[in-house]
């Protein structure tokens, strides 16, 4: 299960294509914005969450919570940072695969 922020008109064409590629690769997906999708990764309820338009202050706790639960959080390039406005959280097992799809 993968949650994303959706592919609406507020996203640029490049981000829309990345999101669609990830959704197409998943068995099941939902569009569900905000921080909660990353908490569902930390809880183990879903395998991956993607958000490409966050402010750093919104991201600060999310990656830490996911990592403390055994997952992994980075930006699209695989860098562990909150300063690019992107956050990909996974259960850790599929993180590299998710990043490859988003390239």
mmCIF file of C-alpha atoms in Angstrom:
data_model
loop_
_atom_site.group_PDB
_atom_site.id
_atom_site.type_symbol
_atom_site.label_atom_id
_atom_site.label_comp_id
_atom_site.label_asym_id
_atom_site.label_seq_id
_atom_site.Cartn_x
_atom_site.Cartn_y
_atom_site.Cartn_z
ATOM 1 C CA UNK A 1 0.000 0.000 0.000
ATOM 2 C CA UNK A 2 1.387 3.359 -1.062
ATOM 3 C CA UNK A 3 -0.027 6.740 -0.110
ATOM 4 C CA UNK A 4 0.820 9.870 -2.096
ATOM 5 C CA UNK A 5 -0.348 13.462 -2.162
ATOM 6 C CA UNK A 6 -2.106 12.966 -5.483
ATOM 7 C CA UNK A 7 -1.426 14.291 -8.959
ATOM 8 C CA UNK A 8 -3.697 17.305 -9.068
ATOM 9 C CA UNK A 9 -3.096 20.539 -10.950
ATOM 10 C CA UNK A 10 -1.002 22.017 -8.132
ATOM 11 C CA UNK A 11 1.832 19.603 -9.051
ATOM 12 C CA UNK A 12 4.208 20.259 -11.921
ATOM 13 C CA UNK A 13 4.306 17.738 -14.775
ATOM 14 C CA UNK A 14 7.571 16.155 -13.587
ATOM 15 C CA UNK A 15 6.228 15.518 -10.073
ATOM 16 C CA UNK A 16 2.955 14.211 -11.501
ATOM 17 C CA UNK A 17 4.877 11.689 -13.617
ATOM 18 C CA UNK A 18 6.951 10.524 -10.616
ATOM 19 C CA UNK A 19 3.889 10.072 -8.448
ATOM 20 C CA UNK A 20 2.028 8.180 -11.176
ATOM 21 C CA UNK A 21 5.020 5.875 -11.734
ATOM 22 C CA UNK A 22 5.077 4.960 -8.033
ATOM 23 C CA UNK A 23 1.308 4.463 -7.883
ATOM 24 C CA UNK A 24 1.405 2.271 -11.005
ATOM 25 C CA UNK A 25 4.139 0.102 -9.448
ATOM 26 C CA UNK A 26 2.168 -0.485 -6.245
ATOM 27 C CA UNK A 27 -0.426 -3.166 -5.703
ATOM 28 C CA UNK A 28 -2.720 -0.625 -4.072
ATOM 29 C CA UNK A 29 -2.567 3.135 -3.504
ATOM 30 C CA UNK A 30 -4.455 6.098 -2.134
ATOM 31 C CA UNK A 31 -4.040 9.854 -2.308
ATOM 32 C CA UNK A 32 -3.886 11.150 1.203
ATOM 33 C CA UNK A 33 -1.940 14.304 1.983
ATOM 34 C CA UNK A 34 -0.451 15.589 5.169
ATOM 35 C CA UNK A 35 1.699 14.072 7.854
ATOM 36 C CA UNK A 36 -0.587 11.161 8.724
ATOM 37 C CA UNK A 37 0.496 9.004 5.797
ATOM 38 C CA UNK A 38 4.041 8.954 7.216
ATOM 39 C CA UNK A 39 2.695 7.974 10.622
ATOM 40 C CA UNK A 40 0.921 5.051 8.954
ATOM 41 C CA UNK A 41 4.322 3.928 7.629
ATOM 42 C CA UNK A 42 5.776 4.184 11.139
ATOM 43 C CA UNK A 43 2.844 2.160 12.475
ATOM 44 C CA UNK A 44 3.350 -0.521 9.831
ATOM 45 C CA UNK A 45 -0.105 -0.023 8.325
ATOM 46 C CA UNK A 46 1.266 0.922 4.885
ATOM 47 C CA UNK A 47 4.602 0.350 3.151
ATOM 48 C CA UNK A 48 5.345 3.772 1.645
ATOM 49 C CA UNK A 49 4.295 7.412 1.728
ATOM 50 C CA UNK A 50 5.314 10.215 -0.599
ATOM 51 C CA UNK A 51 4.979 13.966 -0.265
ATOM 52 C CA UNK A 52 6.737 16.372 -2.596
ATOM 53 C CA UNK A 53 5.614 19.779 -1.309
ATOM 54 C CA UNK A 54 6.320 20.050 2.421
ATOM 55 C CA UNK A 55 7.903 22.869 4.372
ATOM 56 C CA UNK A 56 10.939 21.892 6.467
ATOM 57 C CA UNK A 57 9.123 22.629 9.725
ATOM 58 C CA UNK A 58 6.409 20.133 8.732
ATOM 59 C CA UNK A 59 8.961 17.407 7.963
ATOM 60 C CA UNK A 60 11.180 17.711 11.031
ATOM 61 C CA UNK A 61 9.518 15.079 13.246
ATOM 62 C CA UNK A 62 8.244 12.725 10.540
ATOM 63 C CA UNK A 63 11.496 11.189 9.343
ATOM 64 C CA UNK A 64 12.675 10.644 12.883
ATOM 65 C CA UNK A 65 9.453 8.886 13.869
ATOM 66 C CA UNK A 66 9.567 6.621 10.814
ATOM 67 C CA UNK A 67 13.235 5.773 11.425
ATOM 68 C CA UNK A 68 12.664 5.059 15.115
ATOM 69 C CA UNK A 69 9.955 2.592 14.065
ATOM 70 C CA UNK A 70 12.432 0.802 11.782
ATOM 71 C CA UNK A 71 11.629 2.520 8.496
ATOM 72 C CA UNK A 72 13.571 4.895 6.294
ATOM 73 C CA UNK A 73 12.887 8.497 5.220
ATOM 74 C CA UNK A 74 14.725 10.529 2.589
ATOM 75 C CA UNK A 75 14.082 12.921 -0.252
ATOM 76 C CA UNK A 76 13.694 11.689 -3.847
ATOM 77 C CA UNK A 77 17.491 11.565 -4.302
ATOM 78 C CA UNK A 78 17.910 9.352 -1.228
ATOM 79 C CA UNK A 79 19.350 12.111 0.958
ATOM 80 C CA UNK A 80 18.244 12.225 4.581
ATOM 81 C CA UNK A 81 17.200 15.886 4.826
ATOM 82 C CA UNK A 82 14.148 17.995 5.543
ATOM 83 C CA UNK A 83 15.306 20.976 3.474
ATOM 84 C CA UNK A 84 14.239 19.925 -0.040
ATOM 85 C CA UNK A 85 10.491 19.876 0.624
ATOM 86 C CA UNK A 86 10.254 16.177 -0.228
ATOM 87 C CA UNK A 87 9.739 13.174 2.005
ATOM 88 C CA UNK A 88 9.599 9.543 1.019
ATOM 89 C CA UNK A 89 8.982 7.244 3.964
ATOM 90 C CA UNK A 90 9.024 3.473 3.642
ATOM 91 C CA UNK A 91 9.189 0.375 5.779
ATOM 92 C CA UNK A 92 12.907 0.345 4.894
ATOM 93 C CA UNK A 93 12.711 -2.886 2.921
ATOM 94 C CA UNK A 94 11.439 -1.275 -0.279
ATOM 95 C CA UNK A 95 13.071 2.152 0.017
ATOM 96 C CA UNK A 96 15.683 1.687 -2.698
ATOM 97 C CA UNK A 97 13.060 0.287 -5.063
ATOM 98 C CA UNK A 98 10.777 3.279 -4.413
ATOM 99 C CA UNK A 99 13.650 5.698 -5.067
ATOM 100 C CA UNK A 100 14.492 3.911 -8.324
ATOM 101 C CA UNK A 101 10.889 4.264 -9.489
ATOM 102 C CA UNK A 102 10.925 7.981 -8.654
ATOM 103 C CA UNK A 103 14.087 8.657 -10.673
#
